[in-house]
Coordinates of N, CA and C and ligand atoms in Angstrom, one line a residue:
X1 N 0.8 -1.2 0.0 CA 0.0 0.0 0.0 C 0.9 1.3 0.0
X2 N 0.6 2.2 -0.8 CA 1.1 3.9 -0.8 C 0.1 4.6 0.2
X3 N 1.2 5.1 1.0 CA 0.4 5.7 2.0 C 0.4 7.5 1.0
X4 N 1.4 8.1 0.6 CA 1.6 9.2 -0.5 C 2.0 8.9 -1.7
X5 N 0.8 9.2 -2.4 CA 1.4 9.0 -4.2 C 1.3 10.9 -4.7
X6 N 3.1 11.1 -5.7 CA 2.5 12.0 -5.9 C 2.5 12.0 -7.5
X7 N 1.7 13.1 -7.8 CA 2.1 13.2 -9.5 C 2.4 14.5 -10.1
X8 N 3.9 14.7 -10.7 CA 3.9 16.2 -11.1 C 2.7 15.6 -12.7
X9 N 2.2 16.5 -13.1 CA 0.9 16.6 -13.9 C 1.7 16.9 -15.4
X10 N 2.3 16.2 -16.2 CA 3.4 17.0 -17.0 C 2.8 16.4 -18.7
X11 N 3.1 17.2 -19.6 CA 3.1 17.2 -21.0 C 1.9 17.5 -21.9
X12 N 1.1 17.9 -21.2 CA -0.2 18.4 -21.6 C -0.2 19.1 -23.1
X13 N 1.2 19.8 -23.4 CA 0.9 21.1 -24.3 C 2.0 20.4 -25.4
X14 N 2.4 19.2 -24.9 CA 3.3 18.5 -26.1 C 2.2 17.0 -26.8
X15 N 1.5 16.5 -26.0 CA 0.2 15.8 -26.2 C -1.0 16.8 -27.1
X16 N -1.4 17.8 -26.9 CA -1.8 18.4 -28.2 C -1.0 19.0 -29.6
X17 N 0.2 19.6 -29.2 CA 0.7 19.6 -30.2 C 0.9 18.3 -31.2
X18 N 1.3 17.1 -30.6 CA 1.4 16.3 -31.7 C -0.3 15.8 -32.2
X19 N -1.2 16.3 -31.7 CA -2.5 16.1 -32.3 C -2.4 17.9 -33.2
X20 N -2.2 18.4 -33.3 CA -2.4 19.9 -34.1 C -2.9 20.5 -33.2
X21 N -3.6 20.5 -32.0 CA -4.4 21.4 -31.2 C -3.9 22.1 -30.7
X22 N -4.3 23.0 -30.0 CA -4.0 24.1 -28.8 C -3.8 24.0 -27.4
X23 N -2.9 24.2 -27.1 CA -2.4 23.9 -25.2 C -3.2 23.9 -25.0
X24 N -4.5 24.5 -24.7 CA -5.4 24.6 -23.9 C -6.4 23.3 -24.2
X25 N -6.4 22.8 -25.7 CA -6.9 21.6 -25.7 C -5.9 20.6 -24.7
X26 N -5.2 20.3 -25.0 CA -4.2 19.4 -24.1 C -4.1 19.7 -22.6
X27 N -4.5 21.1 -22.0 CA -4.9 21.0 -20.9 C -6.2 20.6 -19.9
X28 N -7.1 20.7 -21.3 CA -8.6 20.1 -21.2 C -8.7 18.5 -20.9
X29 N -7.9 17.9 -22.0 CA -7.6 16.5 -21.8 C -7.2 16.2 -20.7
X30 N -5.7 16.9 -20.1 CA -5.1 16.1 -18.9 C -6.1 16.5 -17.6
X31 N -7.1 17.7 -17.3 CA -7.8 17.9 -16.8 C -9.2 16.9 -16.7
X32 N -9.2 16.2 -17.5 CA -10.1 14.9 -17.8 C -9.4 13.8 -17.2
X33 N -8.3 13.4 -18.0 CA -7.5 12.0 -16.9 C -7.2 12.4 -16.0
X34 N -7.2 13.9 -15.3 CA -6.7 13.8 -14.0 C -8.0 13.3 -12.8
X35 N -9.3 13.7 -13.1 CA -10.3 13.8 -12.6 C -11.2 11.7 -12.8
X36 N -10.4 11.2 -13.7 CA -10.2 9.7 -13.8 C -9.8 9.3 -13.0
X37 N -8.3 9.5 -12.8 CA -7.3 9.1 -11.6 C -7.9 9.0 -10.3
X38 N -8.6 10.6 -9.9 CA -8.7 10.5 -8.8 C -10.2 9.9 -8.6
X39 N -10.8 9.9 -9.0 CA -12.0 8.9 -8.9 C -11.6 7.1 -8.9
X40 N -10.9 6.7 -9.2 CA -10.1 5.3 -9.3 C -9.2 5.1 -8.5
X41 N -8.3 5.9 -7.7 CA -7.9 6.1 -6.6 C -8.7 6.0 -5.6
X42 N -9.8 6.8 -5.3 CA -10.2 6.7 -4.6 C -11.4 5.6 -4.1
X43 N -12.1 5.3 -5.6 CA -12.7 3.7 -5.4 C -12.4 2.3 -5.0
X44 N -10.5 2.9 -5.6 CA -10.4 1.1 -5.1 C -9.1 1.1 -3.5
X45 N -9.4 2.5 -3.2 CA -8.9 2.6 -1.9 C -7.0 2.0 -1.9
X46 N -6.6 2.7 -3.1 CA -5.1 2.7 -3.4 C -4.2 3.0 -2.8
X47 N -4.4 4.4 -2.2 CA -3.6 5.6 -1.5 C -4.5 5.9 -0.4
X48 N -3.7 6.9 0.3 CA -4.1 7.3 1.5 C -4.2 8.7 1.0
X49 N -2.7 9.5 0.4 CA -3.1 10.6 0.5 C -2.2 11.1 -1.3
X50 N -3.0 11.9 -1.9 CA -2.7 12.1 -3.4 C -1.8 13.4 -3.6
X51 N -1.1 14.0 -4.0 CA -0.5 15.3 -4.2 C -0.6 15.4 -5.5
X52 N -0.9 16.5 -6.5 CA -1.1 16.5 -7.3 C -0.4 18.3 -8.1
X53 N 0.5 18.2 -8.6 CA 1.3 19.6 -8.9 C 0.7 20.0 -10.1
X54 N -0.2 21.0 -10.0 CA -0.9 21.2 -11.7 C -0.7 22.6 -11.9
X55 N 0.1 23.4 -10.9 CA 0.6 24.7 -11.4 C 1.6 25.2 -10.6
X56 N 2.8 25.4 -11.0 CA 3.8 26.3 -10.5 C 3.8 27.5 -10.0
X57 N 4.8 28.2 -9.0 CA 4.8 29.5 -8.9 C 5.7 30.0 -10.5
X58 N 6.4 29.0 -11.0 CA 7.3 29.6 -12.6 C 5.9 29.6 -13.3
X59 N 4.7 28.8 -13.4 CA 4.1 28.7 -14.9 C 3.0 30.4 -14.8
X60 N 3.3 30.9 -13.9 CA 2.6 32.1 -13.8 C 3.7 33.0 -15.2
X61 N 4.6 32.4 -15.8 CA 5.1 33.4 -16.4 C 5.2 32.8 -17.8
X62 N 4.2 32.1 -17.8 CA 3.7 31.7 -19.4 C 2.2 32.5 -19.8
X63 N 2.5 32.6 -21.0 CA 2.1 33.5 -21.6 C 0.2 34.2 -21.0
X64 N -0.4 34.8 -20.9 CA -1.2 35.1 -20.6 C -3.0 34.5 -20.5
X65 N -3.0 34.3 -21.8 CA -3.8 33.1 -22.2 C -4.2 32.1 -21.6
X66 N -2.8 31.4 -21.9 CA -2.4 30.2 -21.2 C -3.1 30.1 -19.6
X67 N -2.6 31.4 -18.9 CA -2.6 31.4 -17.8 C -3.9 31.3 -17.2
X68 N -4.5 32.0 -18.1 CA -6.0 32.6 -17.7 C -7.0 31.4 -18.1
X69 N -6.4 30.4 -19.0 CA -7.4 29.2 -19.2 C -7.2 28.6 -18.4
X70 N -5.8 28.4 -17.6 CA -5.8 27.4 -16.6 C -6.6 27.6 -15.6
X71 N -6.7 28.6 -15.1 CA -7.0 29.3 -13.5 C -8.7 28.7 -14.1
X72 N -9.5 29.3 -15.3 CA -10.7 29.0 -15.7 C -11.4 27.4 -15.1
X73 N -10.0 26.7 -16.0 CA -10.8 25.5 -16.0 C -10.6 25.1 -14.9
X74 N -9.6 25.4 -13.5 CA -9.3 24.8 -12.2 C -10.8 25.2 -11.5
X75 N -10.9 26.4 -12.3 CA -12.0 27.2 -11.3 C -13.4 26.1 -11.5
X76 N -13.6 26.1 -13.0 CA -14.9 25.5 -13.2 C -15.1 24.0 -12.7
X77 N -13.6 23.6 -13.0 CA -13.3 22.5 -12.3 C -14.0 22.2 -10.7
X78 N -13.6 23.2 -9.5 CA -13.6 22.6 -8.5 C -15.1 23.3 -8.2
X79 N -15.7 23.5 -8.8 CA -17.1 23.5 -8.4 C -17.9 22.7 -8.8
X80 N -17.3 22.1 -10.5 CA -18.1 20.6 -11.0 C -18.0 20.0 -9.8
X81 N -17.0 19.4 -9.2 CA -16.6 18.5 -8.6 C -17.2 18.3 -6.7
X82 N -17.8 19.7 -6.4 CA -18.2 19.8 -5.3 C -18.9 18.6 -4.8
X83 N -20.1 18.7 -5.0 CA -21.1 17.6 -4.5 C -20.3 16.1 -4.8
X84 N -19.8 16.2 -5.9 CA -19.1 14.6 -6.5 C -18.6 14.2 -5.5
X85 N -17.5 14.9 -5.0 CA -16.5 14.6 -4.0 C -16.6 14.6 -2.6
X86 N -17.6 15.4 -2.4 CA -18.1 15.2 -1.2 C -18.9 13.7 -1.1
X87 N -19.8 13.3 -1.5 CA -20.3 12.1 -2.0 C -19.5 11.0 -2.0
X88 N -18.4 11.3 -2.5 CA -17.5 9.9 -2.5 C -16.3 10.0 -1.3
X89 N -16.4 10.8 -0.6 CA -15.9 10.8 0.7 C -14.2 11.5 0.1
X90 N -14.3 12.2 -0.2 CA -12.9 12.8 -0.9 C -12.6 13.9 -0.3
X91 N -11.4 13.8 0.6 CA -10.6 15.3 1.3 C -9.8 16.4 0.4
X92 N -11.0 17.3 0.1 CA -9.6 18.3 -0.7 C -8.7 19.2 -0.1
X93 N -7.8 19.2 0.0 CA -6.3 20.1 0.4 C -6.1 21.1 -0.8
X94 N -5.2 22.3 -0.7 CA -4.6 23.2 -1.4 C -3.0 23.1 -0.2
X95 N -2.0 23.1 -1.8 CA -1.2 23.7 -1.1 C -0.4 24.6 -2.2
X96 N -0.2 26.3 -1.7 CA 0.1 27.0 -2.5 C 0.3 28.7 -2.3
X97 N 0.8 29.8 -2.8 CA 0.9 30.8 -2.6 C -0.6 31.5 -2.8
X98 N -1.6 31.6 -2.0 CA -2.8 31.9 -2.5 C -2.6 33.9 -2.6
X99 N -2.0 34.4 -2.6 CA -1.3 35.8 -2.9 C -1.5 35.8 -4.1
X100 N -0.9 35.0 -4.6 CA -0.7 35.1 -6.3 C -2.1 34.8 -7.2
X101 N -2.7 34.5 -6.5 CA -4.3 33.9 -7.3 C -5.4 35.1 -6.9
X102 N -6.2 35.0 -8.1 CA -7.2 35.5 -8.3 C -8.5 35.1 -7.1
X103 N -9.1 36.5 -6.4 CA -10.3 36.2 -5.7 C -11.1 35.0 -5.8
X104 N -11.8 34.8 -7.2 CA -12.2 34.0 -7.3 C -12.4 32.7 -7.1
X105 N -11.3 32.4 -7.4 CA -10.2 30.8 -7.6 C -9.8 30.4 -6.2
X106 N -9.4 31.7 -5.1 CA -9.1 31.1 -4.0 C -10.2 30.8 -3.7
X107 N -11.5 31.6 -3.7 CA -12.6 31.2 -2.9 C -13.6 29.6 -3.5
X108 N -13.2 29.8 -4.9 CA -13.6 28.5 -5.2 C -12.7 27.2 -4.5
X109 N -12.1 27.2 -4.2 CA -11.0 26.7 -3.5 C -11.0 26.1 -2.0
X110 N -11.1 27.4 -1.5 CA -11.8 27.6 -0.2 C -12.9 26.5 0.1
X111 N -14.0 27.1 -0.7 CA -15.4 26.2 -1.0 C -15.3 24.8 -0.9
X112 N -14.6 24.2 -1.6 CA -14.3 22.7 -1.8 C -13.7 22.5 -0.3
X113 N -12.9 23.0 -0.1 CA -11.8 22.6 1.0 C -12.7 22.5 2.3
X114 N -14.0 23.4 2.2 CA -14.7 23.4 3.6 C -16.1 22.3 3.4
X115 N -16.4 22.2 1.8 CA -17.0 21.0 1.3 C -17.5 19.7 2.0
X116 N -15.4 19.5 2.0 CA -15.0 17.8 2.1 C -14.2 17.9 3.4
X117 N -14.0 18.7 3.9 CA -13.6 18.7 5.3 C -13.7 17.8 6.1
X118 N -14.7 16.9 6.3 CA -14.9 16.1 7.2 C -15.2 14.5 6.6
X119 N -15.0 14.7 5.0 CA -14.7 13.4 4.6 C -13.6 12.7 4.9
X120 N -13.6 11.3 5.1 CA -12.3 10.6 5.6 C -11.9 9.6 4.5
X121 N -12.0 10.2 3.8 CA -11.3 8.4 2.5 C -10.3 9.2 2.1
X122 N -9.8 9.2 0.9 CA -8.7 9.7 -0.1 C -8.8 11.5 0.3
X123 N -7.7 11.7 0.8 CA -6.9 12.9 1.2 C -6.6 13.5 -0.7
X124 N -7.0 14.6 -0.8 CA -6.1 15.1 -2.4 C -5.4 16.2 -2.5
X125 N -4.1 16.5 -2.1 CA -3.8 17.9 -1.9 C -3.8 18.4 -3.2
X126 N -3.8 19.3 -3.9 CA -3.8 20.1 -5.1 C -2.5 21.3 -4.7
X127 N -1.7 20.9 -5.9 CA -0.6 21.6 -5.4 C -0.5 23.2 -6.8
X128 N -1.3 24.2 -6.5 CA -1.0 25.1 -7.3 C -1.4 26.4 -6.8
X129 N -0.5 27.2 -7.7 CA 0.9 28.6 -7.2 C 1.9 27.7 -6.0
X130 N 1.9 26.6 -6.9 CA 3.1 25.8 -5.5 C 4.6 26.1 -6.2
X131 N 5.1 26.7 -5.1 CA 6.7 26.3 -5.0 C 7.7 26.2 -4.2
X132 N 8.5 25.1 -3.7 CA 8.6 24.2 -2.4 C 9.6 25.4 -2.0
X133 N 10.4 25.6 -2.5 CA 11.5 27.1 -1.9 C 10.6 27.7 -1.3
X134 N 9.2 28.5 -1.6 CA 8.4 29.6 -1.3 C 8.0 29.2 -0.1
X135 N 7.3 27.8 -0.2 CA 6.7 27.4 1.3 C 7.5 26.7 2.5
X136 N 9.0 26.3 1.8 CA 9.7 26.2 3.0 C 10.4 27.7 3.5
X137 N 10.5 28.7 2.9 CA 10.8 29.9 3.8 C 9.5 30.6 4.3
X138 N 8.3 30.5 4.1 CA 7.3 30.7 4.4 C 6.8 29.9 5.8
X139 N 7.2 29.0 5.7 CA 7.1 27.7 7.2 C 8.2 28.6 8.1
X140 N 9.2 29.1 7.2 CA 10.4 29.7 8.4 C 9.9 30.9 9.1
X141 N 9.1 31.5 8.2 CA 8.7 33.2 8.8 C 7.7 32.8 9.5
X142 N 6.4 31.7 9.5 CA 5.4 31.3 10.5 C 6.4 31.1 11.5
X143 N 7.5 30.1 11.7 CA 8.2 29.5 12.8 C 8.2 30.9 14.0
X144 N 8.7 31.9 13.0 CA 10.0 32.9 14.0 C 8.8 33.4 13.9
X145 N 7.5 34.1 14.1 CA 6.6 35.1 14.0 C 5.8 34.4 15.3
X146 N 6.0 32.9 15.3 CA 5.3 32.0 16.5 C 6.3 32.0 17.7
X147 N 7.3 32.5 17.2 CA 8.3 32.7 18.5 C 8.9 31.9 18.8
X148 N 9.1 30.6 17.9 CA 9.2 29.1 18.7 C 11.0 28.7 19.0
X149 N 10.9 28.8 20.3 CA 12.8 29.0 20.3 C 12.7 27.7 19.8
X150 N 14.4 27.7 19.7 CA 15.1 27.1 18.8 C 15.7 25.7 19.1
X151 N 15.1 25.5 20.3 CA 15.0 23.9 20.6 C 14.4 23.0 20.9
X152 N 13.3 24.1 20.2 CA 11.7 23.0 20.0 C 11.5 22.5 18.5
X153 N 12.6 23.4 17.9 CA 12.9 23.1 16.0 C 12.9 22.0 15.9
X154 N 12.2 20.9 15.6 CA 12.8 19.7 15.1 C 11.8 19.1 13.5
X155 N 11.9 17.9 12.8 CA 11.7 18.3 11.7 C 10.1 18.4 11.9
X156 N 9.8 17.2 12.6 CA 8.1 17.0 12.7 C 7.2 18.2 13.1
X157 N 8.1 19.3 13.7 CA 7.5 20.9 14.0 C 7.5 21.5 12.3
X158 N 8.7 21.3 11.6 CA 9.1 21.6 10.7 C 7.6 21.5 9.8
X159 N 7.7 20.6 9.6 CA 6.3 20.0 8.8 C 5.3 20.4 8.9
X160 N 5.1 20.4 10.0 CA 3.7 21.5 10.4 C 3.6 22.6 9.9
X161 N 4.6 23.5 9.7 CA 4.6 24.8 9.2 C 4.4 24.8 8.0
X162 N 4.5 23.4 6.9 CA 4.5 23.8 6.1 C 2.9 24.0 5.5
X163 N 2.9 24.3 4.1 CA 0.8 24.3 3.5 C 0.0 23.6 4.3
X164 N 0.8 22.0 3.9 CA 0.0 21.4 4.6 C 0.9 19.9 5.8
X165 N 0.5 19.8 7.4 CA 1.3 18.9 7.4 C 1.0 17.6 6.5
X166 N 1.2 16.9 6.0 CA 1.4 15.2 5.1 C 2.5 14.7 5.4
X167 N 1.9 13.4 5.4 CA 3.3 12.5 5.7 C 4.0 12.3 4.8
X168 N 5.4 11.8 4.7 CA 6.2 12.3 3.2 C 5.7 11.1 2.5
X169 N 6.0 11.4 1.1 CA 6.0 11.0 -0.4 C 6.5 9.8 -0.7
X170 N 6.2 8.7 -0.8 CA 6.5 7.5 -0.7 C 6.7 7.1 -2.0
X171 N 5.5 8.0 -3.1 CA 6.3 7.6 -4.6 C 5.7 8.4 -5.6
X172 N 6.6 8.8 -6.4 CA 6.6 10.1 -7.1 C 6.8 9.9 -8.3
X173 N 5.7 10.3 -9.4 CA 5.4 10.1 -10.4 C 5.5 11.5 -11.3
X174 N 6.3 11.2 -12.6 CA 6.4 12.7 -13.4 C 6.1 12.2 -14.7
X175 N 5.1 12.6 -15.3 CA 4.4 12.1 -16.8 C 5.6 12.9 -17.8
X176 N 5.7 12.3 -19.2 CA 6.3 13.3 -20.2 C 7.8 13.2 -20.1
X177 N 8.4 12.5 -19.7 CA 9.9 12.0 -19.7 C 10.9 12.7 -18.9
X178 N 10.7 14.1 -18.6 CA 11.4 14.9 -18.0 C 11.8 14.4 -16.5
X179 N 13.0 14.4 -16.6 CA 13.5 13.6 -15.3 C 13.6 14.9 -14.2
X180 N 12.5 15.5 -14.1 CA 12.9 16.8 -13.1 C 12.5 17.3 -11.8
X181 N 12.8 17.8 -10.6 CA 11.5 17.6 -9.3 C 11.0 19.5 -10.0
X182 N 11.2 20.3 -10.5 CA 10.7 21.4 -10.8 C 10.4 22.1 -9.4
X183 N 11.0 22.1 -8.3 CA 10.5 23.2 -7.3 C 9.4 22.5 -6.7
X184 N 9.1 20.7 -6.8 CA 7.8 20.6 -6.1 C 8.3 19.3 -4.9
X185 N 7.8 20.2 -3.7 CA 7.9 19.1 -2.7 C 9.3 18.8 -2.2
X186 N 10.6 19.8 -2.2 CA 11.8 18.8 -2.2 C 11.9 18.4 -0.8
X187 N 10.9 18.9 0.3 CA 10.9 18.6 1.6 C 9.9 16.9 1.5
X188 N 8.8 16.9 1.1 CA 8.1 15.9 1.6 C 8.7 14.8 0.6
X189 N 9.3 15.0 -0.4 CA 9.8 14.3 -1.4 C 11.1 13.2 -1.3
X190 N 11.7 13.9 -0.1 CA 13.3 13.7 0.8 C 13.6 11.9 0.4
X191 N 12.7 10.8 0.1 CA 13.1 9.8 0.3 C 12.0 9.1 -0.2
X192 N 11.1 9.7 -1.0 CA 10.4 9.0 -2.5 C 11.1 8.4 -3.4
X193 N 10.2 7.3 -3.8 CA 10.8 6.3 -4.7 C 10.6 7.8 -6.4
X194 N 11.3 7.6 -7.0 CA 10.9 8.0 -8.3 C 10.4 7.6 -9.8
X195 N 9.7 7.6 -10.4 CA 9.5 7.1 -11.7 C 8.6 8.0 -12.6
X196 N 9.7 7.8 -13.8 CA 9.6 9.1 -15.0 C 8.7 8.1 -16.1
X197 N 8.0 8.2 -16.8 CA 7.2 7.2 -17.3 C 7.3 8.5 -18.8
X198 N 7.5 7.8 -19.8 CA 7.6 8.9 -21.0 C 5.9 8.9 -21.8
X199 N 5.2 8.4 -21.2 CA 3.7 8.7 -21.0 C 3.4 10.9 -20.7
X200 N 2.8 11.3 -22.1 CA 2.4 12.1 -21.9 C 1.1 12.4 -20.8
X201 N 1.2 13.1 -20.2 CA -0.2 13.2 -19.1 C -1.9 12.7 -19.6
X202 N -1.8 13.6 -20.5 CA -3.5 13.3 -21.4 C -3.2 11.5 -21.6
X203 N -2.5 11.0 -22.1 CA -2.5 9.2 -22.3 C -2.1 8.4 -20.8
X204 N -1.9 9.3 -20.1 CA -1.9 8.7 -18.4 C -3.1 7.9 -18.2
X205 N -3.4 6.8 -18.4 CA -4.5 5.9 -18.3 C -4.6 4.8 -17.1
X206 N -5.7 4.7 -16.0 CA -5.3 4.3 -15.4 C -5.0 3.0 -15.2
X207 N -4.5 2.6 -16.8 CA -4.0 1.0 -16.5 C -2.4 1.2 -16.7
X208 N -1.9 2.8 -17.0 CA -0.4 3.2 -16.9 C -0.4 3.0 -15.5
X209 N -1.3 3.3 -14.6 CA -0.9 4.3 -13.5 C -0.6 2.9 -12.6
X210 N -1.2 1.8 -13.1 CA -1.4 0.8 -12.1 C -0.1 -0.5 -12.7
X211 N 0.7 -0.1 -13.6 CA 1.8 -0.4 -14.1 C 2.9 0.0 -13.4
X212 N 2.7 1.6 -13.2 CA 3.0 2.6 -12.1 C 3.5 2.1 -10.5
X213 N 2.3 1.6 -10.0 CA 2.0 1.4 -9.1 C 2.7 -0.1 -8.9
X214 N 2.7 -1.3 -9.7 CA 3.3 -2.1 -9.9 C 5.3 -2.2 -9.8
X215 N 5.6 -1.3 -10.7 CA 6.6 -0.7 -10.3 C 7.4 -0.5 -9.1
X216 N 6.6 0.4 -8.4 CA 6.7 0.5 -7.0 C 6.8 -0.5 -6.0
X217 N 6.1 -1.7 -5.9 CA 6.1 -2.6 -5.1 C 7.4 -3.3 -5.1
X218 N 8.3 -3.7 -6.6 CA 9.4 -4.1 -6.8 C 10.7 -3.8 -6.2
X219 N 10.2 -2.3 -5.9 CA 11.6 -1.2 -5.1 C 11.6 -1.6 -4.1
X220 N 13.3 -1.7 -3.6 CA 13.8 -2.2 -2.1 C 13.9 -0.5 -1.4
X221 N 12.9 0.0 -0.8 CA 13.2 1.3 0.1 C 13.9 0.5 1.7
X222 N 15.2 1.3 1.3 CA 16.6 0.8 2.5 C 16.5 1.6 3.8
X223 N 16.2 3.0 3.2 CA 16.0 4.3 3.8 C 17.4 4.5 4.9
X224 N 18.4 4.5 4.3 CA 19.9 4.0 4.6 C 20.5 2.7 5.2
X225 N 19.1 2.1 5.1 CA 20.2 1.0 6.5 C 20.2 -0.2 5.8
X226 N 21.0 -1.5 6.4 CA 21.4 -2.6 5.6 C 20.3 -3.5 5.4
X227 N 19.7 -3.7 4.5 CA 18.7 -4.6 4.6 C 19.0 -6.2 4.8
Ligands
IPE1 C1 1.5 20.2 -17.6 O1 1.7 20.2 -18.9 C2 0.5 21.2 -17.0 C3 1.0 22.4 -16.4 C4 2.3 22.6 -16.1 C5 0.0 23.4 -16.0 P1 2.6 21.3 -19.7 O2 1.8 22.5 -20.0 O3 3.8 21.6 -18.9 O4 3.0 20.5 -21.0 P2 4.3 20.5 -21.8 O5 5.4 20.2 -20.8 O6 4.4 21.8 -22.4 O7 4.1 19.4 -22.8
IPE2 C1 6.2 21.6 -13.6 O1 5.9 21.5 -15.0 C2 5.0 22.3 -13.0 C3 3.8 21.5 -13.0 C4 3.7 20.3 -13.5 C5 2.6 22.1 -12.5 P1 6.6 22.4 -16.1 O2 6.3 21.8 -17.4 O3 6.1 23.8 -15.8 O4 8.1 22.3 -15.7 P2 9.4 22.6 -16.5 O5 9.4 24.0 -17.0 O6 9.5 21.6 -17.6 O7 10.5 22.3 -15.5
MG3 MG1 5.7 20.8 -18.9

């Protein structure tokens, strides 16, 4: 069992291109298999808790458009999803610089998060305006603003401060070949298995994911010591 599965959400805009469409088509798609995943995750009781990277604090500096379709469909997204997920016992999380976002978006956001609050099946953090530099100095300015001397620091306090506490990342999934952590997670991430699957995100199907998942069980996690 994965107690944390994560998935950076990657190749959306190279999966339309090789069909002729428009990023935003290919972001429509992956926003479809992503919304598969987690419904299949959470039916056959896979995971405990999901992370899911679908926007950077960098992708805010693609082009405008771009930007404004994403924030749309997230938005239109998490209000389809309201009653769904509540229904199916689904915890939604944010974790992210909500500064950077539009009123709306946070409060649609908000909404969901107070939704499912008290559902207890599949945990889903949604990681966007995420960037792990931002929220680990961000956890530092909560620490010192809480006054907390400096020999109460230890990592499990650490953690707390951050978006959200979760327990670390047990296995870490990056669609689209790019062997890269991009600024997400390098704290909860510390001692995740990895696998780069050259599977564009929109063809992320979940009989990839459970190939995926397959994968995983093979790995000897040593977590330094002699086995
Ligand atoms: C991932 O797909 C979605 C987001 C980062 C929002 P990309 O948009 O990065 O797709 P590629 O990497 O250009 O193919
Ligand atoms: C990382 O993907 C961010 C998300 C998946 C949300 P990018 O496609 O933006 O990352 P780079 O630019 O290839 O590193
Ligand atoms: Mg990309």
């Amino acid at each position: 069992m994965i107690n944390h599965l994560a998935i950076i959400v990657d190749g959306n805009g190279r999966w339309a291109k090789n069909r002729g469409l428009s990023r935003s088509e290919g972001h429509k798609a992956g926003a479809q298999r992503l919304d598969e995943i987690i419904s299949y995750l959470s039916e056959k009781k896979l995971v405990n808790y999901l992370s899911l990277y679908v926007f950077s604090t960098e992708n805010f500096e693609r082009p405008k458009e771009e930007v404004n379709y994403l924030m749309q469909l997230f938005m239109n997204w998490f209000k389809k999803v309201q009653k769904i997920y509540k229904d199916k016992n689904i915890k939604i999380l944010f974790s992210g610089d909500k500064t950077l976002l539009n009123k709306q978006i946070v409060n649609a956001t908000e909404e969901l998060e107070t939704k499912t609050k008290n559902n207890d099946g599949l945990v889903v953090n949604f990681c966007l305006s995420y960037g792990s530099r931002r929220e680990i100095v961000a956890a530092t300015k909560k620490i010192i603003n809480d006054q907390v001397s400096p020999e109460d620091i230890d990592e499990s306090l650490f953690s707390h401060y951050l978006y959200q506490d979760l327990p670390d990342i047990d296995f870490l999934i990056r669609t689209s070949g790019e062997m890269r952590l991009s600024n997400f997670m390098l704290w909860q991430a510390s001692y995740a298995e990895l696998y780069f699957p050259q599977t564009l995100f929109p063809d992320f199907t979940v009989a990839e994911l459970n190939k995926a998942i397959e994968e995983y069980k093979s790995r000897d996690r040593r977590f330094g010591k002699v086995k």
